[in-house]
PDB file of C-alpha atoms in Angstrom:
ATOM      1  CA  MET A   1       3.850  26.677  -4.967  1.00  0.00           C
ATOM      2  CA  ASN A   2       4.257  25.446  -1.411  1.00  0.00           C
ATOM      3  CA  LYS A   3       4.515  21.673  -1.309  1.00  0.00           C
ATOM      4  CA  LYS A   4       5.434  19.697   1.766  1.00  0.00           C
ATOM      5  CA  ILE A   5       8.739  17.822   1.601  1.00  0.00           C
ATOM      6  CA  GLY A   6       8.804  14.267   2.887  1.00  0.00           C
ATOM      7  CA  MET A   7      11.125  11.282   2.965  1.00  0.00           C
ATOM      8  CA  ARG A   8      11.233   7.538   2.938  1.00  0.00           C
ATOM      9  CA  ILE A   9      13.391   6.213   5.766  1.00  0.00           C
ATOM     10  CA  PRO A  10      16.917   5.121   4.723  1.00  0.00           C
ATOM     11  CA  PRO A  11      18.439   2.212   6.689  1.00  0.00           C
ATOM     12  CA  LYS A  12      21.011   4.026   8.842  1.00  0.00           C
ATOM     13  CA  ILE A  13      18.613   6.836   9.757  1.00  0.00           C
ATOM     14  CA  GLY A  14      15.952   4.247  10.517  1.00  0.00           C
ATOM     15  CA  ALA A  15      18.202   2.068  12.659  1.00  0.00           C
ATOM     16  CA  GLY A  16      17.613   4.247  15.722  1.00  0.00           C
ATOM     17  CA  GLY A  17      13.877   3.632  15.730  1.00  0.00           C
ATOM     18  CA  MET A  18      10.872   5.735  14.804  1.00  0.00           C
ATOM     19  CA  GLU A  19      11.279   8.289  17.612  1.00  0.00           C
ATOM     20  CA  SER A  20      14.834   9.027  16.462  1.00  0.00           C
ATOM     21  CA  VAL A  21      13.703   9.289  12.828  1.00  0.00           C
ATOM     22  CA  ALA A  22      10.891  11.680  13.700  1.00  0.00           C
ATOM     23  CA  SER A  23      13.040  13.882  15.924  1.00  0.00           C
ATOM     24  CA  TRP A  24      15.794  14.279  13.335  1.00  0.00           C
ATOM     25  CA  ALA A  25      13.407  14.783  10.421  1.00  0.00           C
ATOM     26  CA  SER A  26      11.489  17.457  12.286  1.00  0.00           C
ATOM     27  CA  SER A  27      14.722  19.223  13.263  1.00  0.00           C
ATOM     28  CA  ILE A  28      15.705  19.787   9.603  1.00  0.00           C
ATOM     29  CA  GLY A  29      12.252  20.823   8.437  1.00  0.00           C
ATOM     30  CA  ILE A  30      10.935  17.590   6.909  1.00  0.00           C
ATOM     31  CA  ASP A  31       7.121  17.656   6.927  1.00  0.00           C
ATOM     32  CA  VAL A  32       6.102  14.104   6.017  1.00  0.00           C
ATOM     33  CA  ILE A  33       7.437  10.600   6.633  1.00  0.00           C
ATOM     34  CA  ASP A  34       6.723   7.516   4.531  1.00  0.00           C
ATOM     35  CA  VAL A  35       6.555   4.378   6.627  1.00  0.00           C
ATOM     36  CA  PRO A  36       6.693   0.585   6.203  1.00  0.00           C
ATOM     37  CA  TYR A  37       3.827   0.262   8.718  1.00  0.00           C
ATOM     38  CA  TYR A  38       1.439   2.572  10.551  1.00  0.00           C
ATOM     39  CA  ASN A  39      -0.116   2.121  13.970  1.00  0.00           C
ATOM     40  CA  GLU A  40      -1.179   4.105  17.038  1.00  0.00           C
ATOM     41  CA  GLU A  41       2.393   4.342  18.316  1.00  0.00           C
ATOM     42  CA  VAL A  42       3.794   5.734  15.053  1.00  0.00           C
ATOM     43  CA  LYS A  43       0.895   8.161  14.768  1.00  0.00           C
ATOM     44  CA  ALA A  44       1.550   9.478  18.297  1.00  0.00           C
ATOM     45  CA  ILE A  45       5.279   9.899  17.597  1.00  0.00           C
ATOM     46  CA  PHE A  46       4.593  11.860  14.431  1.00  0.00           C
ATOM     47  CA  GLU A  47       2.019  14.094  16.099  1.00  0.00           C
ATOM     48  CA  ALA A  48       4.445  14.844  18.952  1.00  0.00           C
ATOM     49  CA  ASN A  49       7.037  15.976  16.398  1.00  0.00           C
ATOM     50  CA  GLY A  50       4.687  17.950  14.154  1.00  0.00           C
ATOM     51  CA  LEU A  51       4.944  15.448  11.302  1.00  0.00           C
ATOM     52  CA  GLU A  52       2.406  13.881   8.961  1.00  0.00           C
ATOM     53  CA  VAL A  53       2.341  10.342   7.658  1.00  0.00           C
ATOM     54  CA  GLY A  54       2.856  10.065   3.924  1.00  0.00           C
ATOM     55  CA  SER A  55       2.634   6.801   2.020  1.00  0.00           C
ATOM     56  CA  ILE A  56       2.336   3.511   3.890  1.00  0.00           C
ATOM     57  CA  ASP A  57       3.703   0.306   2.406  1.00  0.00           C
ATOM     58  CA  GLY A  58       0.937  -2.134   1.580  1.00  0.00           C
ATOM     59  CA  VAL A  59       1.440  -5.347   3.557  1.00  0.00           C
ATOM     60  CA  GLY A  60       2.652  -7.969   1.110  1.00  0.00           C
ATOM     61  CA  ALA A  61       2.292  -5.509  -1.790  1.00  0.00           C
ATOM     62  CA  VAL A  62       5.842  -4.189  -2.091  1.00  0.00           C
ATOM     63  CA  GLY A  63       8.248  -6.377  -4.022  1.00  0.00           C
ATOM     64  CA  GLN A  64       7.506 -10.000  -4.859  1.00  0.00           C
ATOM     65  CA  THR A  65       3.863 -10.252  -3.893  1.00  0.00           C
ATOM     66  CA  LYS A  66       1.479 -13.127  -3.326  1.00  0.00           C
ATOM     67  CA  LEU A  67      -1.216 -10.828  -4.710  1.00  0.00           C
ATOM     68  CA  LEU A  68       0.162 -11.950  -8.083  1.00  0.00           C
ATOM     69  CA  SER A  69       0.651 -15.605  -7.190  1.00  0.00           C
ATOM     70  CA  LYS A  70      -0.470 -18.285  -9.603  1.00  0.00           C
ATOM     71  CA  ASP A  71      -2.187 -20.038  -6.680  1.00  0.00           C
ATOM     72  CA  GLU A  72      -5.746 -18.785  -6.141  1.00  0.00           C
ATOM     73  CA  GLU A  73      -5.871 -19.592  -2.408  1.00  0.00           C
ATOM     74  CA  THR A  74      -2.546 -17.846  -1.815  1.00  0.00           C
ATOM     75  CA  ARG A  75      -3.862 -14.767  -3.608  1.00  0.00           C
ATOM     76  CA  ALA A  76      -7.077 -14.749  -1.586  1.00  0.00           C
ATOM     77  CA  GLU A  77      -5.157 -14.765   1.709  1.00  0.00           C
ATOM     78  CA  ALA A  78      -2.948 -11.898   0.517  1.00  0.00           C
ATOM     79  CA  VAL A  79      -5.977  -9.865  -0.575  1.00  0.00           C
ATOM     80  CA  GLU A  80      -7.655 -10.327   2.801  1.00  0.00           C
ATOM     81  CA  ALA A  81      -4.527  -9.204   4.680  1.00  0.00           C
ATOM     82  CA  LEU A  82      -4.223  -6.116   2.492  1.00  0.00           C
ATOM     83  CA  LYS A  83      -7.874  -5.174   2.961  1.00  0.00           C
ATOM     84  CA  ASN A  84      -7.548  -5.517   6.730  1.00  0.00           C
ATOM     85  CA  GLN A  85      -4.542  -3.190   6.624  1.00  0.00           C
ATOM     86  CA  MET A  86      -6.486  -0.648   4.578  1.00  0.00           C
ATOM     87  CA  THR A  87      -9.284  -0.659   7.135  1.00  0.00           C
ATOM     88  CA  GLU A  88      -6.827  -0.030   9.970  1.00  0.00           C
ATOM     89  CA  ILE A  89      -4.922   2.679   8.087  1.00  0.00           C
ATOM     90  CA  SER A  90      -8.191   4.456   7.356  1.00  0.00           C
ATOM     91  CA  ARG A  91      -9.153   4.328  11.034  1.00  0.00           C
ATOM     92  CA  LEU A  92      -5.843   5.991  11.912  1.00  0.00           C
ATOM     93  CA  GLY A  93      -6.268   8.701   9.282  1.00  0.00           C
ATOM     94  CA  GLY A  94      -3.816   7.422   6.661  1.00  0.00           C
ATOM     95  CA  LYS A  95      -4.640   8.089   3.024  1.00  0.00           C
ATOM     96  CA  VAL A  96      -1.968   6.707   0.667  1.00  0.00           C
ATOM     97  CA  MET A  97      -0.897   3.075   0.277  1.00  0.00           C
ATOM     98  CA  PHE A  98       2.365   2.444  -1.564  1.00  0.00           C
ATOM     99  CA  MET A  99       2.637  -0.650  -3.794  1.00  0.00           C
ATOM    100  CA  CYS A 100       5.287  -2.126  -6.078  1.00  0.00           C
ATOM    101  CA  LEU A 101       3.694  -5.068  -7.866  1.00  0.00           C
ATOM    102  CA  VAL A 102       6.398  -7.614  -8.620  1.00  0.00           C
ATOM    103  CA  PRO A 103       4.971 -11.098  -9.317  1.00  0.00           C
ATOM    104  CA  GLU A 104       5.747 -13.831  -6.818  1.00  0.00           C
ATOM    105  CA  ASP A 105       7.492 -15.601  -9.701  1.00  0.00           C
ATOM    106  CA  ILE A 106       9.751 -12.932 -11.202  1.00  0.00           C
ATOM    107  CA  THR A 107      10.143 -14.941 -14.407  1.00  0.00           C
ATOM    108  CA  MET A 108       6.427 -14.527 -15.118  1.00  0.00           C
ATOM    109  CA  SER A 109       5.739 -12.278 -18.082  1.00  0.00           C
ATOM    110  CA  ARG A 110       4.057  -8.933 -17.415  1.00  0.00           C
ATOM    111  CA  LYS A 111       1.254 -10.009 -19.733  1.00  0.00           C
ATOM    112  CA  GLU A 112       0.540 -13.110 -17.640  1.00  0.00           C
ATOM    113  CA  ALA A 113       0.811 -11.146 -14.390  1.00  0.00           C
ATOM    114  CA  PHE A 114      -1.625  -8.587 -15.800  1.00  0.00           C
ATOM    115  CA  GLU A 115      -4.251 -11.302 -16.306  1.00  0.00           C
ATOM    116  CA  ILE A 116      -3.889 -12.328 -12.651  1.00  0.00           C
ATOM    117  CA  TRP A 117      -4.026  -8.675 -11.600  1.00  0.00           C
ATOM    118  CA  LYS A 118      -7.324  -8.172 -13.485  1.00  0.00           C
ATOM    119  CA  ASP A 119      -8.936 -10.860 -11.341  1.00  0.00           C
ATOM    120  CA  THR A 120      -7.356  -9.795  -8.073  1.00  0.00           C
ATOM    121  CA  PHE A 121      -7.436  -6.008  -7.914  1.00  0.00           C
ATOM    122  CA  PRO A 122     -11.011  -4.813  -8.568  1.00  0.00           C
ATOM    123  CA  SER A 123     -12.139  -5.911  -5.090  1.00  0.00           C
ATOM    124  CA  ILE A 124      -9.005  -4.372  -3.524  1.00  0.00           C
ATOM    125  CA  VAL A 125      -9.708  -1.020  -5.163  1.00  0.00           C
ATOM    126  CA  ASN A 126     -13.387  -1.193  -4.152  1.00  0.00           C
ATOM    127  CA  HIS A 127     -12.249  -1.647  -0.559  1.00  0.00           C
ATOM    128  CA  ALA A 128      -9.820   1.259  -0.939  1.00  0.00           C
ATOM    129  CA  GLU A 129     -12.664   3.474  -2.170  1.00  0.00           C
ATOM    130  CA  GLU A 130     -14.870   2.484   0.752  1.00  0.00           C
ATOM    131  CA  ASN A 131     -12.100   3.404   3.190  1.00  0.00           C
ATOM    132  CA  GLY A 132     -10.799   6.571   1.526  1.00  0.00           C
ATOM    133  CA  ILE A 133      -7.445   5.003   0.641  1.00  0.00           C
ATOM    134  CA  TYR A 134      -5.485   5.973  -2.491  1.00  0.00           C
ATOM    135  CA  ILE A 135      -3.145   3.381  -3.978  1.00  0.00           C
ATOM    136  CA  ALA A 136       0.149   4.688  -5.415  1.00  0.00           C
ATOM    137  CA  LEU A 137       1.933   2.268  -7.777  1.00  0.00           C
ATOM    138  CA  GLU A 138       5.722   2.460  -7.773  1.00  0.00           C
ATOM    139  CA  GLY A 139       7.343   2.487 -11.223  1.00  0.00           C
ATOM    140  CA  TRP A 140      10.507   0.540 -10.364  1.00  0.00           C
ATOM    141  CA  PRO A 141      10.646  -2.032 -13.192  1.00  0.00           C
ATOM    142  CA  GLY A 142      11.903  -4.807 -10.946  1.00  0.00           C
ATOM    143  CA  PRO A 143      15.011  -6.949 -10.990  1.00  0.00           C
ATOM    144  CA  ALA A 144      17.021  -7.569 -14.136  1.00  0.00           C
ATOM    145  CA  PRO A 145      16.844  -9.328 -16.481  1.00  0.00           C
ATOM    146  CA  TYR A 146      13.070  -9.855 -16.262  1.00  0.00           C
ATOM    147  CA  TYR A 147      11.802  -6.381 -15.212  1.00  0.00           C
ATOM    148  CA  PRO A 148       8.443  -7.937 -14.217  1.00  0.00           C
ATOM    149  CA  THR A 149       6.812  -5.090 -12.264  1.00  0.00           C
ATOM    150  CA  LEU A 150       3.291  -4.111 -13.281  1.00  0.00           C
ATOM    151  CA  GLY A 151       2.713  -0.409 -13.819  1.00  0.00           C
ATOM    152  CA  CYS A 152       6.233   0.702 -14.768  1.00  0.00           C
ATOM    153  CA  THR A 153       5.429   1.792 -18.357  1.00  0.00           C
ATOM    154  CA  PRO A 154       2.738   3.938 -19.996  1.00  0.00           C
ATOM    155  CA  GLU A 155       1.631   0.925 -22.044  1.00  0.00           C
ATOM    156  CA  MET A 156       0.874  -1.101 -18.923  1.00  0.00           C
ATOM    157  CA  LEU A 157      -0.589   1.788 -16.929  1.00  0.00           C
ATOM    158  CA  ARG A 158      -2.981   2.603 -19.761  1.00  0.00           C
ATOM    159  CA  ALA A 159      -4.183  -1.013 -19.796  1.00  0.00           C
ATOM    160  CA  MET A 160      -4.566  -1.075 -16.000  1.00  0.00           C
ATOM    161  CA  PHE A 161      -6.493   2.203 -15.868  1.00  0.00           C
ATOM    162  CA  ASN A 162      -8.813   0.966 -18.612  1.00  0.00           C
ATOM    163  CA  VAL A 163      -9.705  -1.958 -16.352  1.00  0.00           C
ATOM    164  CA  ILE A 164      -9.920   0.118 -13.159  1.00  0.00           C
ATOM    165  CA  PRO A 165     -10.853   3.763 -13.854  1.00  0.00           C
ATOM    166  CA  SER A 166     -11.087   4.699 -10.162  1.00  0.00           C
ATOM    167  CA  LYS A 167      -8.803   7.532  -8.991  1.00  0.00           C
ATOM    168  CA  HIS A 168      -8.210   5.425  -5.861  1.00  0.00           C
ATOM    169  CA  PHE A 169      -5.914   3.308  -8.046  1.00  0.00           C
ATOM    170  CA  GLY A 170      -3.098   5.539  -9.292  1.00  0.00           C
ATOM    171  CA  ILE A 171       0.636   6.048  -9.473  1.00  0.00           C
ATOM    172  CA  ASN A 172       3.553   7.095  -7.355  1.00  0.00           C
ATOM    173  CA  TYR A 173       5.198   9.545  -9.755  1.00  0.00           C
ATOM    174  CA  ASP A 174       8.936   8.858  -9.546  1.00  0.00           C
ATOM    175  CA  PRO A 175      10.773  10.407 -12.508  1.00  0.00           C
ATOM    176  CA  SER A 176      14.002   8.562 -11.718  1.00  0.00           C
ATOM    177  CA  HIS A 177      12.600   5.283 -13.029  1.00  0.00           C
ATOM    178  CA  LEU A 178      11.219   6.941 -16.141  1.00  0.00           C
ATOM    179  CA  VAL A 179      14.558   8.519 -17.026  1.00  0.00           C
ATOM    180  CA  ARG A 180      16.446   5.228 -16.723  1.00  0.00           C
ATOM    181  CA  LEU A 181      13.802   3.491 -18.865  1.00  0.00           C
ATOM    182  CA  GLY A 182      13.962   6.164 -21.581  1.00  0.00           C
ATOM    183  CA  ILE A 183      10.378   7.292 -20.922  1.00  0.00           C
ATOM    184  CA  ASP A 184       9.596  11.014 -21.170  1.00  0.00           C
ATOM    185  CA  HIS A 185       9.053  11.978 -17.519  1.00  0.00           C
ATOM    186  CA  LEU A 186       7.195  15.187 -18.433  1.00  0.00           C
ATOM    187  CA  ARG A 187       4.902  13.609 -21.016  1.00  0.00           C
ATOM    188  CA  MET A 188       4.031  11.047 -18.348  1.00  0.00           C
ATOM    189  CA  LEU A 189       2.483  13.832 -16.273  1.00  0.00           C
ATOM    190  CA  SER A 190       0.587  15.123 -19.299  1.00  0.00           C
ATOM    191  CA  GLU A 191      -1.059  11.750 -19.909  1.00  0.00           C
ATOM    192  CA  PHE A 192      -1.433  10.372 -16.395  1.00  0.00           C
ATOM    193  CA  GLY A 193      -1.534  13.505 -14.268  1.00  0.00           C
ATOM    194  CA  ASP A 194      -5.007  12.753 -12.939  1.00  0.00           C
ATOM    195  CA  ARG A 195      -3.732   9.437 -11.569  1.00  0.00           C
ATOM    196  CA  VAL A 196      -0.797  10.821  -9.565  1.00  0.00           C
ATOM    197  CA  ASN A 197      -1.511   9.891  -5.953  1.00  0.00           C
ATOM    198  CA  TYR A 198       2.004  10.458  -4.601  1.00  0.00           C
ATOM    199  CA  CYS A 199       5.388  11.786  -5.740  1.00  0.00           C
ATOM    200  CA  HIS A 200       8.974  10.772  -5.020  1.00  0.00           C
ATOM    201  CA  GLY A 201      11.904  13.152  -5.087  1.00  0.00           C
ATOM    202  CA  LYS A 202      14.585  11.022  -6.738  1.00  0.00           C
ATOM    203  CA  ASP A 203      16.705  11.559  -9.832  1.00  0.00           C
ATOM    204  CA  THR A 204      18.704   9.537 -12.370  1.00  0.00           C
ATOM    205  CA  GLU A 205      21.895  10.403 -14.202  1.00  0.00           C
ATOM    206  CA  ILE A 206      22.406   8.752 -17.585  1.00  0.00           C
ATOM    207  CA  LEU A 207      26.053   7.646 -17.727  1.00  0.00           C
ATOM    208  CA  HIS A 208      26.919   8.098 -21.386  1.00  0.00           C
ATOM    209  CA  ASP A 209      30.366   6.488 -21.284  1.00  0.00           C
ATOM    210  CA  GLU A 210      28.931   3.435 -19.567  1.00  0.00           C
ATOM    211  CA  GLN A 211      26.000   3.462 -21.991  1.00  0.00           C
ATOM    212  CA  TYR A 212      28.490   3.207 -24.840  1.00  0.00           C
ATOM    213  CA  GLU A 213      29.879   0.046 -23.234  1.00  0.00           C
ATOM    214  CA  CYS A 214      26.613  -1.837 -22.665  1.00  0.00           C
ATOM    215  CA  GLY A 215      23.825   0.144 -24.325  1.00  0.00           C
ATOM    216  CA  VAL A 216      20.619   0.414 -22.327  1.00  0.00           C
ATOM    217  CA  ILE A 217      20.814  -3.104 -20.882  1.00  0.00           C
ATOM    218  CA  GLN A 218      22.392  -4.241 -17.638  1.00  0.00           C
ATOM    219  CA  ALA A 219      26.200  -4.345 -17.621  1.00  0.00           C
ATOM    220  CA  THR A 220      27.506  -7.911 -18.000  1.00  0.00           C
ATOM    221  CA  PHE A 221      30.387  -7.607 -15.567  1.00  0.00           C
ATOM    222  CA  GLY A 222      28.803  -5.380 -12.937  1.00  0.00           C
ATOM    223  CA  SER A 223      28.171  -1.664 -12.595  1.00  0.00           C
ATOM    224  CA  LYS A 224      30.640   0.872 -11.242  1.00  0.00           C
ATOM    225  CA  TYR A 225      28.195   2.305  -8.731  1.00  0.00           C
ATOM    226  CA  ASP A 226      25.597   1.167  -6.243  1.00  0.00           C
ATOM    227  CA  PHE A 227      22.013   1.947  -7.323  1.00  0.00           C
ATOM    228  CA  SER A 228      22.994   1.413 -10.939  1.00  0.00           C
ATOM    229  CA  GLU A 229      22.869  -1.294 -13.572  1.00  0.00           C
ATOM    230  CA  GLY A 230      25.632   0.186 -15.703  1.00  0.00           C
ATOM    231  CA  PRO A 231      24.333   2.868 -18.088  1.00  0.00           C
ATOM    232  CA  TRP A 232      22.627   4.956 -15.378  1.00  0.00           C
ATOM    233  CA  ARG A 233      22.681   5.645 -11.650  1.00  0.00           C
ATOM    234  CA  TYR A 234      20.081   6.933  -9.199  1.00  0.00           C
ATOM    235  CA  THR A 235      20.932  10.269  -7.610  1.00  0.00           C
ATOM    236  CA  ILE A 236      19.485  12.841  -5.252  1.00  0.00           C
ATOM    237  CA  PRO A 237      17.379  15.538  -6.985  1.00  0.00           C
ATOM    238  CA  GLY A 238      19.503  18.032  -8.867  1.00  0.00           C
ATOM    239  CA  GLN A 239      22.369  15.670  -9.670  1.00  0.00           C
ATOM    240  CA  GLY A 240      20.615  13.793 -12.471  1.00  0.00           C
ATOM    241  CA  ASP A 241      18.679  14.414 -15.672  1.00  0.00           C
ATOM    242  CA  VAL A 242      15.227  15.235 -14.258  1.00  0.00           C
ATOM    243  CA  ASN A 243      14.017  18.767 -14.994  1.00  0.00           C
ATOM    244  CA  TRP A 244      12.561  19.575 -11.578  1.00  0.00           C
ATOM    245  CA  GLY A 245      11.456  23.066 -12.586  1.00  0.00           C
ATOM    246  CA  LYS A 246       9.229  21.659 -15.315  1.00  0.00           C
ATOM    247  CA  VAL A 247       8.062  18.826 -13.063  1.00  0.00           C
ATOM    248  CA  ALA A 248       6.950  21.421 -10.518  1.00  0.00           C
ATOM    249  CA  VAL A 249       5.019  23.393 -13.142  1.00  0.00           C
ATOM    250  CA  ARG A 250       3.216  20.293 -14.374  1.00  0.00           C
ATOM    251  CA  LEU A 251       2.378  19.052 -10.888  1.00  0.00           C
ATOM    252  CA  GLU A 252       0.903  22.462 -10.166  1.00  0.00           C
ATOM    253  CA  LYS A 253      -1.092  22.364 -13.403  1.00  0.00           C
ATOM    254  CA  ILE A 254      -2.645  18.976 -12.631  1.00  0.00           C
ATOM    255  CA  GLY A 255      -3.566  20.089  -9.130  1.00  0.00           C
ATOM    256  CA  TYR A 256      -1.351  17.686  -7.200  1.00  0.00           C
ATOM    257  CA  THR A 257      -1.606  18.576  -3.503  1.00  0.00           C
ATOM    258  CA  GLY A 258       0.536  15.862  -1.895  1.00  0.00           C
ATOM    259  CA  PRO A 259       4.159  16.033  -0.758  1.00  0.00           C
ATOM    260  CA  ILE A 260       7.385  15.519  -2.675  1.00  0.00           C
ATOM    261  CA  SER A 261       8.969  12.673  -0.746  1.00  0.00           C
ATOM    262  CA  ILE A 262      12.718  12.086  -0.947  1.00  0.00           C
ATOM    263  CA  GLU A 263      13.729   8.509  -1.688  1.00  0.00           C
ATOM    264  CA  LEU A 264      17.443   8.322  -1.000  1.00  0.00           C
ATOM    265  CA  GLU A 265      19.179   5.885  -3.351  1.00  0.00           C
ATOM    266  CA  ASP A 266      22.468   7.536  -4.251  1.00  0.00           C
ATOM    267  CA  HIS A 267      25.826   5.847  -3.716  1.00  0.00           C
ATOM    268  CA  ARG A 268      27.430   9.171  -2.801  1.00  0.00           C
ATOM    269  CA  TYR A 269      25.153   9.544   0.209  1.00  0.00           C
ATOM    270  CA  TRP A 270      25.043   5.988   1.490  1.00  0.00           C
ATOM    271  CA  GLY A 271      26.753   3.658   3.917  1.00  0.00           C
ATOM    272  CA  SER A 272      26.759   5.747   7.087  1.00  0.00           C
ATOM    273  CA  LEU A 273      24.354   7.780   9.161  1.00  0.00           C
ATOM    274  CA  GLU A 274      26.211  10.977   8.323  1.00  0.00           C
ATOM    275  CA  ALA A 275      26.118  10.274   4.584  1.00  0.00           C
ATOM    276  CA  GLU A 276      22.395   9.548   4.611  1.00  0.00           C
ATOM    277  CA  GLN A 277      21.636  12.668   6.618  1.00  0.00           C
ATOM    278  CA  GLN A 278      23.697  14.776   4.220  1.00  0.00           C
ATOM    279  CA  GLY A 279      21.894  13.246   1.243  1.00  0.00           C
ATOM    280  CA  ILE A 280      18.454  13.968   2.674  1.00  0.00           C
ATOM    281  CA  GLN A 281      19.417  17.543   3.514  1.00  0.00           C
ATOM    282  CA  LYS A 282      20.921  18.228   0.066  1.00  0.00           C
ATOM    283  CA  ALA A 283      17.898  16.681  -1.648  1.00  0.00           C
ATOM    284  CA  LYS A 284      15.558  18.801   0.460  1.00  0.00           C
ATOM    285  CA  GLU A 285      17.484  21.990  -0.342  1.00  0.00           C
ATOM    286  CA  HIS A 286      17.239  21.345  -4.070  1.00  0.00           C
ATOM    287  CA  LEU A 287      13.550  20.448  -4.041  1.00  0.00           C
ATOM    288  CA  GLU A 288      12.759  23.569  -2.025  1.00  0.00           C
ATOM    289  CA  ILE A 289      14.020  25.701  -4.930  1.00  0.00           C
ATOM    290  CA  TYR A 290      10.974  24.581  -6.927  1.00  0.00           C
ATOM    291  CA  PHE A 291       8.395  23.464  -4.389  1.00  0.00           C
ATOM    292  CA  LYS A 292       8.622  26.036  -1.572  1.00  0.00           C
TER     293      LYS A 292
END
């Protein structure tokens, strides 16, 4: 197996601008960069540094999104903006659009948001098909205590894929979210492998002592660590509960050809440029054991 290793851009590494990001990433052997936006300038910077673009954040489709607004006119404007972005990304050669579908009103139930999604997304996916764009849904469940994100559980993904069977509407496989939710991260690949359009390299450690204190729900009086809600914490690959060897085997079996992109959300490698750089490098070294 010889997968490319990519990364999303952490804040301190990104603070120096895209040229600085690209130069440093290339110097340590990163192959792919995920970006919040993509244009001619970013494309030229990546090409000059021997890098490829990975996933591109969908405009207005990451976090609380007007695509899931209760107001029909608001939704229509958001859909038009997203389609225009898809057209431009396609022209520049981009292929994967990253989305995290949190309703505009985070108190909205997932069931209600799903009904809005059914009306909104068929035309978006048709446009993606026409432009060769593959949507990758992020499985972050959203903010506590509502956890309103669409597409974070097998139950919801199954319902969504029944409505839209197109491969252009798929998932960003991120086992860290599955582990924290108690969802079998390997079984997920067995059921939804043909819908994996992108993959994140991030891990989760279940904190059993903390889990004793608050169970699987958010801690009442605050968590001990950043990137945690109490009974778990996000980590770099290799320092959590994800079985990366078995993940690699299953990704190979389903024919996944994209990169494994590091998403750095680990309190041990956060807060300074040096810490972030160390975290990316350690994550890359661990992933290369299985993917290079």
